[in-house]
Short mmCIF file of C-alpha atoms in Angstrom, two decimals:
data_model
loop_
_atom_site.label_atom_id
_atom_site.label_comp_id
_atom_site.label_asym_id
_atom_site.label_seq_id
_atom_site.Cartn_x
_atom_site.Cartn_y
_atom_site.Cartn_z
CA UNK A 73 -5.46 119.66 18.88
CA UNK A 74 -8.02 122.44 18.80
CA UNK A 75 -10.22 123.10 21.80
CA UNK A 76 -13.62 121.39 21.65
CA UNK A 77 -16.80 123.33 21.16
CA UNK A 78 -18.66 124.31 24.28
CA UNK A 79 -21.23 121.66 25.18
CA UNK A 80 -24.88 122.67 24.86
CA UNK A 81 -27.33 122.72 27.71
CA UNK A 82 -27.54 119.26 29.31
CA UNK A 83 -24.24 118.10 27.77
CA UNK A 84 -21.95 118.77 30.69
CA UNK A 85 -18.34 117.76 30.10
CA UNK A 86 -17.59 118.72 33.70
CA UNK A 87 -18.35 116.22 36.42
CA UNK A 88 -19.64 117.47 39.75
CA UNK A 89 -16.98 119.08 41.90
CA UNK A 90 -16.02 118.06 45.43
CA UNK A 91 -18.42 120.61 46.94
CA UNK A 92 -21.36 119.85 44.67
CA UNK A 93 -24.18 118.04 46.46
CA UNK A 94 -26.46 115.76 44.42
CA UNK A 95 -29.69 117.76 44.43
CA UNK A 96 -31.71 114.86 43.03
CA UNK A 97 -30.68 112.33 45.67
CA UNK A 98 -32.15 112.21 49.19
CA UNK A 99 -29.68 113.41 51.81
CA UNK A 100 -29.70 110.01 53.52
CA UNK A 101 -28.84 108.22 50.29
CA UNK A 102 -26.11 110.73 49.50
CA UNK A 103 -24.50 110.16 52.91
CA UNK A 104 -24.76 106.38 52.54
CA UNK A 105 -23.00 106.54 49.16
CA UNK A 106 -20.27 108.74 50.63
CA UNK A 107 -19.73 106.30 53.52
CA UNK A 108 -19.32 103.39 51.12
CA UNK A 109 -16.94 105.41 48.96
CA UNK A 110 -14.82 106.32 51.98
CA UNK A 111 -14.45 102.65 52.93
CA UNK A 112 -12.41 101.99 49.80
CA UNK A 113 -8.70 101.33 50.46
CA UNK A 114 -6.30 104.20 50.04
CA UNK A 115 -5.16 104.57 46.43
CA UNK A 116 -1.96 102.82 45.45
CA UNK A 117 -0.36 102.40 42.02
CA UNK A 118 -1.37 99.11 40.42
CA UNK A 119 1.30 96.77 39.17
CA UNK A 120 -0.09 96.68 35.64
CA UNK A 121 -0.30 100.47 35.47
CA UNK A 122 3.36 100.68 36.50
CA UNK A 123 4.39 98.62 33.47
CA UNK A 124 5.17 95.36 35.25
CA UNK A 125 4.80 91.90 33.72
CA UNK A 126 1.62 90.84 31.95
CA UNK A 127 -1.30 90.43 34.38
CA UNK A 128 -1.89 86.89 35.52
CA UNK A 129 -5.68 87.27 35.41
CA UNK A 130 -7.86 89.92 33.77
CA UNK A 131 -11.61 90.30 34.15
CA UNK A 132 -13.50 91.78 31.19
CA UNK A 133 -17.02 93.08 31.82
CA UNK A 134 -19.00 93.97 28.69
CA UNK A 135 -22.02 96.15 28.11
CA UNK A 136 -25.52 95.00 28.99
CA UNK A 137 -27.26 97.69 31.00
CA UNK A 138 -28.42 96.50 34.39
CA UNK A 139 -27.52 92.91 33.41
CA UNK A 140 -23.86 93.83 33.76
CA UNK A 141 -24.31 93.95 37.54
CA UNK A 142 -23.82 90.17 37.34
CA UNK A 143 -20.13 91.14 37.38
CA UNK A 144 -20.46 91.62 41.15
CA UNK A 145 -21.60 88.02 41.53
CA UNK A 146 -18.69 86.78 39.42
CA UNK A 147 -16.20 88.79 41.49
CA UNK A 148 -17.75 87.59 44.75
CA UNK A 149 -17.20 83.93 43.84
CA UNK A 150 -13.60 84.65 42.83
CA UNK A 151 -12.92 86.60 46.03
CA UNK A 152 -14.34 83.77 48.14
CA UNK A 153 -12.00 81.39 46.31
CA UNK A 154 -9.02 83.63 47.00
CA UNK A 155 -8.62 84.66 43.35
CA UNK A 156 -7.89 88.33 42.68
CA UNK A 157 -7.51 89.87 39.20
CA UNK A 158 -4.59 92.12 38.35
CA UNK A 159 -6.54 93.91 35.62
CA UNK A 160 -10.21 94.83 35.07
CA UNK A 161 -11.52 95.97 31.70
CA UNK A 162 -15.02 97.47 31.48
CA UNK A 163 -17.39 98.74 28.84
CA UNK A 164 -20.50 100.88 29.37
CA UNK A 165 -22.40 99.62 32.46
CA UNK A 166 -19.76 96.91 32.84
CA UNK A 167 -17.18 99.67 33.30
CA UNK A 168 -19.15 101.14 36.22
CA UNK A 169 -19.38 97.85 38.09
CA UNK A 170 -15.79 96.97 37.20
CA UNK A 171 -14.59 100.32 38.57
CA UNK A 172 -16.27 99.62 41.90
CA UNK A 173 -14.26 96.40 42.11
CA UNK A 174 -11.03 98.04 40.90
CA UNK A 175 -11.21 100.37 43.91
CA UNK A 176 -10.61 97.32 46.09
CA UNK A 177 -14.10 96.99 47.52
CA UNK A 178 -15.47 93.57 48.48
CA UNK A 179 -18.01 92.56 45.86
CA UNK A 180 -20.64 91.96 48.55
CA UNK A 181 -20.52 95.64 49.54
CA UNK A 182 -21.00 97.06 46.03
CA UNK A 183 -24.70 96.40 45.39
CA UNK A 184 -25.98 99.50 47.21
CA UNK A 185 -23.65 101.72 45.20
CA UNK A 186 -24.63 99.90 42.03
CA UNK A 187 -28.29 100.75 42.61
CA UNK A 188 -27.49 104.46 42.79
CA UNK A 189 -25.21 104.49 39.76
CA UNK A 190 -27.38 102.56 37.32
CA UNK A 191 -31.09 103.28 37.68
CA UNK A 192 -34.10 104.53 35.77
CA UNK A 193 -33.94 107.72 37.84
CA UNK A 194 -30.56 108.55 36.31
CA UNK A 195 -31.96 108.39 32.78
CA UNK A 196 -35.25 110.14 33.49
CA UNK A 197 -33.76 113.63 33.91
CA UNK A 198 -35.33 115.20 30.84
CA UNK A 199 -33.68 118.01 28.94
CA UNK A 200 -36.70 120.18 27.99
CA UNK A 201 -35.03 121.85 25.03
CA UNK A 202 -34.15 118.55 23.34
CA UNK A 203 -37.37 118.17 21.38
CA UNK A 204 -37.35 121.86 20.53
CA UNK A 205 -33.82 121.50 19.14
CA UNK A 206 -34.80 118.48 17.06
CA UNK A 207 -37.90 120.15 15.66
CA UNK A 208 -36.25 123.43 14.69
CA UNK A 209 -32.63 122.44 14.28
CA UNK A 210 -33.03 121.72 10.57
CA UNK A 211 -34.66 125.03 9.70
CA UNK A 212 -32.94 127.61 11.90
CA UNK A 213 -29.65 129.09 10.65
CA UNK A 214 -28.04 128.25 14.00
CA UNK A 215 -29.05 124.61 13.70
CA UNK A 216 -25.52 123.30 14.35
CA UNK A 217 -25.63 124.89 17.78
CA UNK A 218 -28.91 123.08 18.48
CA UNK A 219 -28.61 119.62 16.98
CA UNK A 220 -25.10 118.32 16.51
CA UNK A 221 -22.51 115.93 17.85
CA UNK A 222 -23.26 116.85 21.47
CA UNK A 223 -27.06 116.54 21.32
CA UNK A 224 -28.80 114.67 24.19
CA UNK A 225 -32.35 113.89 25.23
CA UNK A 226 -31.38 113.69 28.89
CA UNK A 227 -29.71 116.06 31.31
CA UNK A 228 -26.54 114.47 32.68
CA UNK A 229 -26.18 116.37 35.96
CA UNK A 230 -27.61 113.59 38.11
CA UNK A 231 -25.36 110.88 36.70
CA UNK A 232 -22.37 113.20 37.12
CA UNK A 233 -23.33 113.77 40.75
CA UNK A 234 -23.77 110.04 41.41
CA UNK A 235 -20.41 109.25 39.83
CA UNK A 236 -18.74 111.89 41.99
CA UNK A 237 -20.43 110.55 45.13
CA UNK A 238 -19.17 107.04 44.36
CA UNK A 239 -15.68 107.71 42.99
CA UNK A 240 -14.71 111.16 44.23
CA UNK A 241 -11.44 112.37 42.74
CA UNK A 242 -9.88 108.94 42.28
CA UNK A 243 -7.71 108.49 39.21
CA UNK A 244 -7.48 105.33 37.15
CA UNK A 245 -3.71 105.06 37.46
CA UNK A 246 -3.92 105.13 41.28
CA UNK A 247 -6.46 102.34 41.80
CA UNK A 248 -5.46 99.20 43.73
CA UNK A 249 -6.42 97.07 40.70
CA UNK A 250 -5.53 98.26 37.19
CA UNK A 251 -8.58 99.51 35.28
CA UNK A 252 -9.14 100.07 31.57
CA UNK A 253 -12.36 101.70 30.38
CA UNK A 254 -13.58 101.24 26.82
CA UNK A 255 -15.27 104.18 25.06
CA UNK A 256 -15.85 105.19 21.43
CA UNK A 257 -14.61 108.24 19.54
CA UNK A 258 -17.82 110.10 18.66
CA UNK A 259 -16.32 111.52 15.44
CA UNK A 260 -14.59 108.45 13.96
CA UNK A 261 -16.21 105.50 15.74
CA UNK A 262 -12.77 104.20 16.70
CA UNK A 263 -12.19 102.55 20.09
CA UNK A 264 -10.88 104.83 22.82
CA UNK A 265 -9.27 102.88 25.66
CA UNK A 266 -8.93 105.02 28.80
CA UNK A 267 -6.08 103.90 31.07
CA UNK A 268 -5.51 107.04 33.11
CA UNK A 269 -7.16 110.18 34.38
CA UNK A 270 -10.36 110.74 36.33
CA UNK A 271 -12.35 107.57 37.03
CA UNK A 272 -15.67 109.38 36.88
CA UNK A 273 -14.81 111.11 33.59
CA UNK A 274 -13.91 107.77 32.01
CA UNK A 275 -17.13 106.16 33.22
CA UNK A 276 -19.25 109.10 32.10
CA UNK A 277 -17.78 108.70 28.61
CA UNK A 278 -18.25 104.94 28.51
CA UNK A 279 -21.99 105.17 29.33
CA UNK A 280 -22.75 108.05 26.94
CA UNK A 281 -25.36 106.18 24.92
CA UNK A 282 -25.96 108.29 21.78
CA UNK A 283 -29.16 110.34 21.80
CA UNK A 284 -29.76 109.54 25.49
CA UNK A 285 -26.65 111.23 26.93
CA UNK A 286 -24.33 113.70 25.25
CA UNK A 287 -20.77 112.67 24.37
CA UNK A 288 -18.24 113.45 27.08
CA UNK A 289 -15.12 115.44 26.30
CA UNK A 290 -11.77 114.14 27.56
CA UNK A 291 -8.56 115.84 26.44
CA UNK A 292 -10.36 117.55 23.57
CA UNK A 293 -11.90 114.33 22.28
CA UNK A 294 -15.65 113.69 22.30
CA UNK A 295 -16.39 110.14 23.47
CA UNK A 296 -19.54 108.00 23.56
CA UNK A 297 -20.66 104.61 24.87
CA UNK A 298 -18.00 101.91 24.51
CA UNK A 299 -20.53 99.36 23.27
CA UNK A 300 -20.74 101.21 19.94
CA UNK A 301 -17.27 99.98 18.93
CA UNK A 302 -16.82 96.89 21.10
CA UNK A 303 -19.47 95.53 23.52
CA UNK A 304 -17.01 92.99 24.99
CA UNK A 305 -13.49 94.50 24.75
CA UNK A 306 -11.35 91.37 25.02
CA UNK A 307 -8.62 93.04 22.99
CA UNK A 308 -8.01 95.49 25.82
CA UNK A 309 -6.73 92.57 27.91
CA UNK A 310 -4.78 90.89 25.11
CA UNK A 311 -1.54 90.63 27.08
CA UNK A 312 -3.15 88.98 30.13
CA UNK A 313 -2.10 85.38 30.69
CA UNK A 314 -5.70 84.43 31.56
CA UNK A 315 -8.99 86.23 30.90
CA UNK A 316 -12.43 85.67 32.39
CA UNK A 317 -15.02 87.66 30.44
CA UNK A 318 -18.70 88.34 31.09
CA UNK A 319 -20.99 89.47 28.28
CA UNK A 320 -24.65 89.62 27.32
CA UNK A 321 -26.41 89.49 24.00
CA UNK A 322 -28.89 92.26 23.24
CA UNK A 323 -32.43 90.83 23.15
CA UNK A 324 -34.34 91.53 19.95
CA UNK A 325 -38.11 92.14 19.87
CA UNK A 326 -40.01 89.07 18.70
CA UNK A 327 -42.47 91.18 16.75
CA UNK A 328 -42.16 94.54 15.03
CA UNK A 329 -45.13 96.82 15.71
CA UNK A 330 -43.51 100.18 15.06
CA UNK A 331 -40.32 102.03 14.11
CA UNK A 332 -38.85 101.82 17.61
CA UNK A 333 -39.06 98.02 17.67
CA UNK A 334 -37.64 97.82 14.17
CA UNK A 335 -34.69 100.01 15.16
CA UNK A 336 -34.19 97.90 18.31
CA UNK A 337 -34.14 94.70 16.29
CA UNK A 338 -31.53 96.10 13.90
CA UNK A 339 -29.42 97.45 16.75
CA UNK A 340 -29.54 94.09 18.52
CA UNK A 341 -28.38 92.28 15.40
CA UNK A 342 -25.49 94.70 14.88
CA UNK A 343 -24.36 94.54 18.52
CA UNK A 344 -24.63 90.76 18.81
CA UNK A 345 -22.79 90.15 15.55
CA UNK A 346 -20.06 92.55 16.64
CA UNK A 347 -19.66 90.73 19.95
CA UNK A 348 -19.49 87.33 18.25
CA UNK A 349 -16.84 88.69 15.87
CA UNK A 350 -14.79 89.93 18.81
CA UNK A 351 -15.12 86.56 20.55
CA UNK A 352 -13.88 84.78 17.44
CA UNK A 353 -10.99 87.21 16.98
CA UNK A 354 -9.76 86.78 20.56
CA UNK A 355 -10.53 83.11 21.12
CA UNK A 356 -7.73 81.11 22.66
CA UNK A 357 -6.73 78.55 25.24
CA UNK A 358 -6.49 81.08 28.06
CA UNK A 359 -9.86 82.78 27.57
CA UNK A 360 -13.03 81.83 29.44
CA UNK A 361 -16.18 83.63 28.34
CA UNK A 362 -19.41 83.65 30.33
CA UNK A 363 -22.56 84.38 28.32
CA UNK A 364 -25.39 83.82 30.82
CA UNK A 365 -28.78 83.15 29.29
CA UNK A 366 -31.72 84.90 30.96
CA UNK A 367 -35.02 83.09 31.49
CA UNK A 368 -36.89 86.34 32.17
CA UNK A 369 -37.10 89.75 30.59
CA UNK A 370 -34.88 92.39 32.20
CA UNK A 371 -35.14 96.03 31.18
CA UNK A 372 -32.11 98.22 30.64
CA UNK A 373 -32.65 99.95 34.00
CA UNK A 374 -34.60 97.27 35.89
CA UNK A 375 -32.85 97.72 39.24
CA UNK A 376 -35.35 95.44 40.98
CA UNK A 377 -33.69 92.57 39.10
CA UNK A 378 -30.22 93.38 40.46
CA UNK A 379 -30.16 90.77 43.28
CA UNK A 380 -31.31 88.10 40.83
CA UNK A 381 -28.68 89.17 38.31
CA UNK A 382 -25.92 89.10 40.92
CA UNK A 383 -26.96 85.52 41.74
CA UNK A 384 -26.89 84.73 38.01
CA UNK A 385 -23.29 85.93 37.99
CA UNK A 386 -22.48 83.76 41.00
CA UNK A 387 -23.90 80.67 39.32
CA UNK A 388 -21.98 81.31 36.11
CA UNK A 389 -18.75 81.90 38.02
CA UNK A 390 -19.17 78.76 40.15
CA UNK A 391 -19.59 76.70 36.98
CA UNK A 392 -16.45 78.23 35.48
CA UNK A 393 -14.39 78.18 38.69
CA UNK A 394 -12.87 74.68 38.25
CA UNK A 395 -11.75 75.64 34.73
CA UNK A 396 -10.25 78.89 35.97
CA UNK A 397 -8.47 77.26 38.91
CA UNK A 398 -7.02 74.64 36.58
CA UNK A 399 -5.93 77.34 34.17
CA UNK A 400 -4.22 79.38 36.88
CA UNK A 401 -2.63 76.26 38.31
CA UNK A 402 -1.27 75.29 34.90
CA UNK A 403 0.15 78.78 34.56
CA UNK A 404 2.25 78.17 37.63
CA UNK A 405 3.31 74.75 36.38
CA UNK A 406 4.02 76.00 32.86
CA UNK A 407 1.71 73.39 31.32
CA UNK A 408 -0.25 73.61 28.08
CA UNK A 409 -3.90 74.60 28.52
CA UNK A 410 -6.78 73.14 26.55
CA UNK A 411 -8.98 75.63 24.68
CA UNK A 412 -12.18 76.59 26.49
CA UNK A 413 -15.42 77.31 24.66
CA UNK A 414 -17.79 80.15 25.65
CA UNK A 415 -19.82 79.13 28.70
CA UNK A 416 -23.55 79.78 28.78
CA UNK A 417 -25.06 79.56 32.24
#
């Protein structure tokens, strides 16, 4: 495979190194993140990663922006009930919150880290040359060096720094709980399931929303946000004996007052139809899907809503808990399980 082209300004394929200090984060916040990271258990090979039997329980956390933080509430209820997954699958923001859990952290301790990893501040780091590249990229001879597959409106240094502060040099294959991160091949649109390598590289790829962040290069392959190919990657946990999945539909604007709203409406329809197709394709008696309905508007980076969203996840998980406990109990007894329909909290 040929070496990838050098990323343009703002499209950093390299994550921050061990000695890089997040310049955009206050020193106190940086130290707090590092303390939480250091509390994680020492890495140990997961049973799934070592090729053991099919995982008894897999958690699948789909895309949804800040709404995906509800995954922490779901995990908290399961941990309180003494239920631990053997596999976590994540996509986009769901991959970030799933990775925090895969490191063996108690769900109750993850909210502070979640606030630093998914925030409006992370996406407000403008790349000044972006608009210049768009305006002149079609007329200058060197346009392919200005506007191409690695174009981005935002500088990614801050998100790289935050990911390094939270995950350090941990590798996916060494995590206490097996982790699979869903991304999308930027060239072909095909799914790219990451099951090894740097945790922070995999997460950076899975949240590379086109136009906002540049694709991220892993092993010579440019990758973008996992929601482009599969917003709720149930297929990545196909061998699990039981799956509890959390997903969110993309809200569509009620009225169209301009091109941005029209594009948002079309994108919402595409994403929601894709998710419903995936749900239908992977429906079965051992799958429980949580699709919480929101009674308030939540922006993509509305971190003030995080505590409310975590509670939403708790409520959805408590409602599903009897089903899940029955399912896991029937696994042990070898009984037949009745098919479960998607649950809307």
